[in-house]
mmCIF file of N, CA and C in Angstrom:
data_model
loop_
_atom_site.group_PDB
_atom_site.id
_atom_site.type_symbol
_atom_site.label_atom_id
_atom_site.label_comp_id
_atom_site.label_asym_id
_atom_site.label_seq_id
_atom_site.Cartn_x
_atom_site.Cartn_y
_atom_site.Cartn_z
ATOM 1 N N MET A 1 -2.604 13.387 36.056
ATOM 2 C CA MET A 1 -3.222 13.620 34.615
ATOM 3 C C MET A 1 -4.954 13.699 35.109
ATOM 4 N N GLU A 2 -5.575 14.751 34.503
ATOM 5 C CA GLU A 2 -7.234 14.536 34.779
ATOM 6 C C GLU A 2 -7.308 13.293 33.034
ATOM 7 N N GLU A 3 -7.905 12.664 33.514
ATOM 8 C CA GLU A 3 -9.003 12.158 32.871
ATOM 9 C C GLU A 3 -9.083 12.104 31.609
ATOM 10 N N HIS A 4 -9.642 13.122 30.952
ATOM 11 C CA HIS A 4 -10.204 13.464 29.449
ATOM 12 C C HIS A 4 -8.504 13.546 28.632
ATOM 13 N N LEU A 5 -7.638 14.251 29.557
ATOM 14 C CA LEU A 5 -6.757 14.276 28.879
ATOM 15 C C LEU A 5 -6.073 12.424 28.837
ATOM 16 N N LYS A 6 -5.970 11.866 29.746
ATOM 17 C CA LYS A 6 -5.691 10.639 29.968
ATOM 18 C C LYS A 6 -6.027 9.908 28.612
ATOM 19 N N ASP A 7 -7.335 9.889 28.464
ATOM 20 C CA ASP A 7 -7.901 9.360 27.075
ATOM 21 C C ASP A 7 -7.438 9.852 25.815
ATOM 22 N N VAL A 8 -7.008 11.581 25.919
ATOM 23 C CA VAL A 8 -6.184 11.586 24.899
ATOM 24 C C VAL A 8 -5.262 11.052 24.129
ATOM 25 N N TRP A 9 -4.283 11.034 24.855
ATOM 26 C CA TRP A 9 -2.767 10.842 25.745
ATOM 27 C C TRP A 9 -2.845 9.043 24.943
ATOM 28 N N THR A 10 -4.292 8.390 25.239
ATOM 29 C CA THR A 10 -4.028 6.313 25.082
ATOM 30 C C THR A 10 -4.399 6.809 23.936
ATOM 31 N N ALA A 11 -5.433 7.902 23.484
ATOM 32 C CA ALA A 11 -5.720 7.463 21.837
ATOM 33 C C ALA A 11 -5.108 7.870 21.121
ATOM 34 N N SER A 12 -3.567 8.910 21.243
ATOM 35 C CA SER A 12 -3.047 9.280 20.769
ATOM 36 C C SER A 12 -1.498 8.419 20.445
ATOM 37 N N ALA A 13 -1.856 7.520 21.700
ATOM 38 C CA ALA A 13 -0.234 7.181 20.919
ATOM 39 C C ALA A 13 -0.951 5.382 20.865
ATOM 40 N N ALA A 14 -1.911 5.110 20.810
ATOM 41 C CA ALA A 14 -2.721 3.893 19.736
ATOM 42 C C ALA A 14 -2.194 4.147 18.296
ATOM 43 N N VAL A 15 -2.817 5.819 17.994
ATOM 44 C CA VAL A 15 -2.648 6.024 15.849
ATOM 45 C C VAL A 15 -0.975 6.088 16.216
ATOM 46 N N GLU A 16 -0.593 6.332 16.447
ATOM 47 C CA GLU A 16 1.192 6.745 16.077
ATOM 48 C C GLU A 16 2.054 4.777 16.326
ATOM 49 N N GLY A 17 0.943 4.176 17.138
ATOM 50 C CA GLY A 17 1.796 2.754 16.705
ATOM 51 C C GLY A 17 0.648 2.011 15.882
ATOM 52 N N LEU A 18 -0.467 2.498 15.458
ATOM 53 C CA LEU A 18 -0.493 1.925 14.211
ATOM 54 C C LEU A 18 -0.114 2.540 12.677
ATOM 55 N N GLN A 19 0.152 3.683 12.856
ATOM 56 C CA GLN A 19 0.875 4.437 11.705
ATOM 57 C C GLN A 19 2.697 3.524 12.059
ATOM 58 N N VAL A 20 3.139 2.973 12.900
ATOM 59 C CA VAL A 20 4.297 2.507 12.867
ATOM 60 C C VAL A 20 4.226 0.964 12.223
ATOM 61 N N GLU A 21 3.244 0.475 12.487
ATOM 62 C CA GLU A 21 2.274 -0.724 11.386
ATOM 63 C C GLU A 21 2.138 -0.369 9.966
ATOM 64 N N LEU A 22 2.020 0.378 9.914
ATOM 65 C CA LEU A 22 1.498 0.497 9.081
ATOM 66 C C LEU A 22 2.793 0.497 7.696
ATOM 67 N N ASP A 23 2.949 1.711 8.109
ATOM 68 C CA ASP A 23 4.904 2.558 7.358
ATOM 69 C C ASP A 23 5.377 0.878 7.378
ATOM 70 N N GLN A 24 5.564 -0.193 8.163
ATOM 71 C CA GLN A 24 5.745 -1.236 7.745
ATOM 72 C C GLN A 24 4.735 -1.902 6.828
ATOM 73 N N ALA A 25 3.687 -2.092 7.097
ATOM 74 C CA ALA A 25 3.481 -3.261 6.451
ATOM 75 C C ALA A 25 3.160 -2.651 4.649
ATOM 76 N N GLU A 26 3.702 -1.389 4.316
ATOM 77 C CA GLU A 26 3.643 -0.630 3.739
ATOM 78 C C GLU A 26 4.989 -0.729 2.524
ATOM 79 N N THR A 27 6.667 -1.046 3.498
ATOM 80 C CA THR A 27 8.325 -1.438 2.703
ATOM 81 C C THR A 27 7.620 -2.525 2.994
ATOM 82 N N ASN A 28 6.987 -4.172 3.782
ATOM 83 C CA ASN A 28 6.605 -5.226 2.865
ATOM 84 C C ASN A 28 5.935 -5.192 1.814
ATOM 85 N N LEU A 29 4.992 -4.864 1.618
ATOM 86 C CA LEU A 29 4.761 -4.657 0.627
ATOM 87 C C LEU A 29 5.617 -4.501 -1.113
ATOM 88 N N ASP A 30 6.391 -3.134 -0.351
ATOM 89 C CA ASP A 30 7.447 -2.448 -2.193
ATOM 90 C C ASP A 30 8.227 -3.871 -1.621
ATOM 91 N N VAL A 31 8.769 -4.143 -1.199
ATOM 92 C CA VAL A 31 9.954 -5.423 -0.863
ATOM 93 C C VAL A 31 8.509 -5.954 -1.758
ATOM 94 N N ALA A 32 7.500 -7.042 -1.113
ATOM 95 C CA ALA A 32 7.519 -8.179 -1.855
ATOM 96 C C ALA A 32 7.429 -7.544 -3.517
ATOM 97 N N ILE A 33 6.507 -6.586 -4.209
ATOM 98 C CA ILE A 33 6.409 -5.668 -5.062
ATOM 99 C C ILE A 33 7.724 -6.374 -5.823
ATOM 100 N N ASP A 34 9.125 -5.591 -4.968
ATOM 101 C CA ASP A 34 10.503 -5.436 -6.338
ATOM 102 C C ASP A 34 10.169 -7.210 -6.507
ATOM 103 N N VAL A 35 10.411 -8.198 -5.233
ATOM 104 C CA VAL A 35 10.589 -9.038 -5.500
ATOM 105 C C VAL A 35 9.655 -9.930 -6.652
ATOM 106 N N ALA A 36 8.935 -9.788 -6.785
ATOM 107 C CA ALA A 36 7.775 -10.220 -7.872
ATOM 108 C C ALA A 36 8.154 -10.437 -9.212
ATOM 109 N N LEU A 37 8.950 -8.669 -9.511
ATOM 110 C CA LEU A 37 8.950 -7.957 -10.829
ATOM 111 C C LEU A 37 10.618 -8.581 -11.322
ATOM 112 N N LYS A 38 11.097 -8.659 -10.138
ATOM 113 C CA LYS A 38 12.204 -9.195 -10.837
ATOM 114 C C LYS A 38 12.488 -11.013 -10.637
ATOM 115 N N ALA A 39 11.198 -11.271 -10.146
ATOM 116 C CA ALA A 39 11.374 -12.743 -10.933
ATOM 117 C C ALA A 39 10.575 -13.394 -12.233
ATOM 118 N N GLY A 40 9.427 -11.789 -12.477
ATOM 119 C CA GLY A 40 9.060 -11.927 -14.404
ATOM 120 C C GLY A 40 7.420 -11.655 -13.938
ATOM 121 N N ALA A 41 7.423 -11.292 -12.733
ATOM 122 C CA ALA A 41 5.600 -11.453 -13.226
ATOM 123 C C ALA A 41 5.446 -10.090 -13.622
ATOM 124 N N ALA A 42 4.238 -10.241 -14.128
ATOM 125 C CA ALA A 42 3.650 -9.543 -15.116
ATOM 126 C C ALA A 42 3.576 -8.101 -14.327
ATOM 127 N N PRO A 43 3.490 -6.978 -14.013
ATOM 128 C CA PRO A 43 2.935 -6.089 -13.321
ATOM 129 C C PRO A 43 1.090 -6.397 -13.684
ATOM 130 N N GLU A 44 0.950 -6.136 -14.279
ATOM 131 C CA GLU A 44 -0.930 -6.791 -14.351
ATOM 132 C C GLU A 44 -1.089 -7.566 -13.362
ATOM 133 N N GLU A 45 -0.650 -9.311 -13.136
ATOM 134 C CA GLU A 45 -0.837 -9.486 -12.134
ATOM 135 C C GLU A 45 -0.187 -9.185 -10.621
ATOM 136 N N ILE A 46 0.408 -8.248 -10.511
ATOM 137 C CA ILE A 46 0.747 -7.469 -9.601
ATOM 138 C C ILE A 46 -0.722 -6.606 -9.083
ATOM 139 N N LEU A 47 -0.790 -6.414 -9.684
ATOM 140 C CA LEU A 47 -2.508 -5.710 -9.847
ATOM 141 C C LEU A 47 -3.410 -5.516 -9.134
ATOM 142 N N MET A 48 -3.498 -7.181 -9.631
ATOM 143 C CA MET A 48 -4.660 -7.802 -9.080
ATOM 144 C C MET A 48 -4.289 -8.740 -7.644
ATOM 145 N N SER A 49 -3.347 -9.599 -7.762
ATOM 146 C CA SER A 49 -2.437 -9.001 -6.085
ATOM 147 C C SER A 49 -2.505 -8.897 -5.633
ATOM 148 N N ALA A 50 -1.810 -7.640 -5.506
ATOM 149 C CA ALA A 50 -2.116 -5.865 -4.343
ATOM 150 C C ALA A 50 -3.216 -5.489 -3.835
ATOM 151 N N ASN A 51 -3.699 -6.085 -5.064
ATOM 152 C CA ASN A 51 -5.183 -5.214 -5.064
ATOM 153 C C ASN A 51 -5.429 -3.576 -5.307
ATOM 154 N N LEU A 52 -4.369 -2.836 -6.237
ATOM 155 C CA LEU A 52 -3.600 -1.344 -6.832
ATOM 156 C C LEU A 52 -4.260 -1.328 -7.988
ATOM 157 N N SER A 53 -4.931 -0.513 -7.612
ATOM 158 C CA SER A 53 -4.887 0.364 -9.404
ATOM 159 C C SER A 53 -3.494 0.840 -9.905
ATOM 160 N N PRO A 54 -3.872 0.334 -11.089
ATOM 161 C CA PRO A 54 -2.408 1.342 -11.928
ATOM 162 C C PRO A 54 -1.261 2.265 -11.243
ATOM 163 N N SER A 55 -2.119 3.406 -11.264
ATOM 164 C CA SER A 55 -1.912 4.320 -10.915
ATOM 165 C C SER A 55 -1.033 3.880 -8.899
ATOM 166 N N GLU A 56 -1.604 3.493 -8.726
ATOM 167 C CA GLU A 56 -1.091 3.439 -7.131
ATOM 168 C C GLU A 56 0.328 2.469 -7.314
ATOM 169 N N LEU A 57 0.441 1.609 -8.258
ATOM 170 C CA LEU A 57 1.183 1.303 -8.249
ATOM 171 C C LEU A 57 2.344 1.777 -9.074
ATOM 172 N N SER A 58 2.335 2.172 -10.163
ATOM 173 C CA SER A 58 3.126 3.303 -10.425
ATOM 174 C C SER A 58 3.158 4.110 -9.478
ATOM 175 N N GLU A 59 2.835 4.468 -8.218
ATOM 176 C CA GLU A 59 3.235 4.831 -6.982
ATOM 177 C C GLU A 59 4.031 4.535 -6.717
ATOM 178 N N ARG A 60 4.424 3.159 -6.591
ATOM 179 C CA ARG A 60 4.905 2.373 -6.162
ATOM 180 C C ARG A 60 6.515 2.141 -6.978
ATOM 181 N N VAL A 61 5.733 1.931 -7.749
ATOM 182 C CA VAL A 61 7.407 1.891 -8.924
ATOM 183 C C VAL A 61 7.173 2.568 -10.391
ATOM 184 N N PRO A 62 7.689 3.608 -9.747
ATOM 185 C CA PRO A 62 7.813 4.522 -10.753
ATOM 186 C C PRO A 62 8.688 4.461 -11.965
ATOM 187 N N THR A 63 8.904 3.292 -12.194
ATOM 188 C CA THR A 63 9.557 2.886 -13.580
ATOM 189 C C THR A 63 8.119 2.290 -14.345
ATOM 190 N N LEU A 64 7.350 1.798 -13.609
ATOM 191 C CA LEU A 64 5.976 1.614 -14.346
ATOM 192 C C LEU A 64 4.904 2.028 -14.637
ATOM 193 N N ALA A 65 5.093 2.817 -15.765
ATOM 194 C CA ALA A 65 4.308 3.865 -15.872
ATOM 195 C C ALA A 65 3.278 3.177 -16.756
ATOM 196 N N MET A 66 2.439 2.253 -15.974
ATOM 197 C CA MET A 66 0.743 2.068 -16.903
ATOM 198 C C MET A 66 -0.495 2.884 -17.068
ATOM 199 N N ASP A 67 -0.884 2.958 -17.933
ATOM 200 C CA ASP A 67 -1.898 3.687 -17.485
ATOM 201 C C ASP A 67 -3.422 2.728 -17.547
ATOM 202 N N ASP A 68 -4.316 3.240 -16.912
ATOM 203 C CA ASP A 68 -5.779 2.746 -16.417
ATOM 204 C C ASP A 68 -6.284 1.775 -17.505
ATOM 205 N N GLN A 69 -6.216 2.384 -18.995
ATOM 206 C CA GLN A 69 -6.814 1.524 -19.780
ATOM 207 C C GLN A 69 -5.795 0.539 -19.932
ATOM 208 N N ALA A 70 -4.750 0.379 -20.242
ATOM 209 C CA ALA A 70 -4.180 -1.329 -20.811
ATOM 210 C C ALA A 70 -4.391 -1.514 -18.931
ATOM 211 N N ALA A 71 -4.356 -1.495 -18.144
ATOM 212 C CA ALA A 71 -4.080 -2.643 -17.343
ATOM 213 C C ALA A 71 -5.586 -2.728 -17.191
ATOM 214 N N GLU A 72 -6.680 -1.973 -17.322
ATOM 215 C CA GLU A 72 -8.335 -2.861 -17.180
ATOM 216 C C GLU A 72 -8.502 -3.195 -18.447
ATOM 217 N N GLU A 73 -7.831 -3.373 -19.442
ATOM 218 C CA GLU A 73 -8.081 -4.228 -20.884
ATOM 219 C C GLU A 73 -7.023 -5.408 -20.534
ATOM 220 N N SER A 74 -5.618 -5.569 -19.956
ATOM 221 C CA SER A 74 -4.871 -7.155 -19.172
ATOM 222 C C SER A 74 -6.140 -7.314 -18.349
ATOM 223 N N GLU A 75 -6.759 -7.213 -17.129
ATOM 224 C CA GLU A 75 -7.408 -7.520 -16.390
ATOM 225 C C GLU A 75 -8.620 -8.608 -16.565
ATOM 226 N N ALA A 76 -9.368 -7.359 -18.312
ATOM 227 C CA ALA A 76 -10.382 -8.447 -18.697
ATOM 228 C C ALA A 76 -10.194 -9.491 -19.135
ATOM 229 N N SER A 77 -8.859 -9.369 -19.789
ATOM 230 C CA SER A 77 -8.272 -10.597 -20.484
ATOM 231 C C SER A 77 -7.916 -11.869 -19.766
ATOM 232 N N ALA A 78 -7.745 -11.418 -18.533
ATOM 233 C CA ALA A 78 -7.584 -12.539 -17.579
ATOM 234 C C ALA A 78 -8.509 -13.413 -17.453
ATOM 235 N N VAL A 79 -9.367 -12.812 -17.523
ATOM 236 C CA VAL A 79 -11.101 -13.631 -16.761
ATOM 237 C C VAL A 79 -11.078 -14.287 -17.626
#
């Protein structure tokens, strides 16, 4: 295999491997969020712990429809 094509193959394989790791990490985050919610953690606490925006949390947990303003007010009161 020509050297430049070998470099392309190597880089592509690295990206694929990282994508698998990212997919697993996102699955682990979703499971942890689910466990925290079932244990009674407030969505606002999860937002701060996971460094997620309200819309990102809503994407992960569609039943939690939080608007950005309510989450910002909750974060401000927690500080």
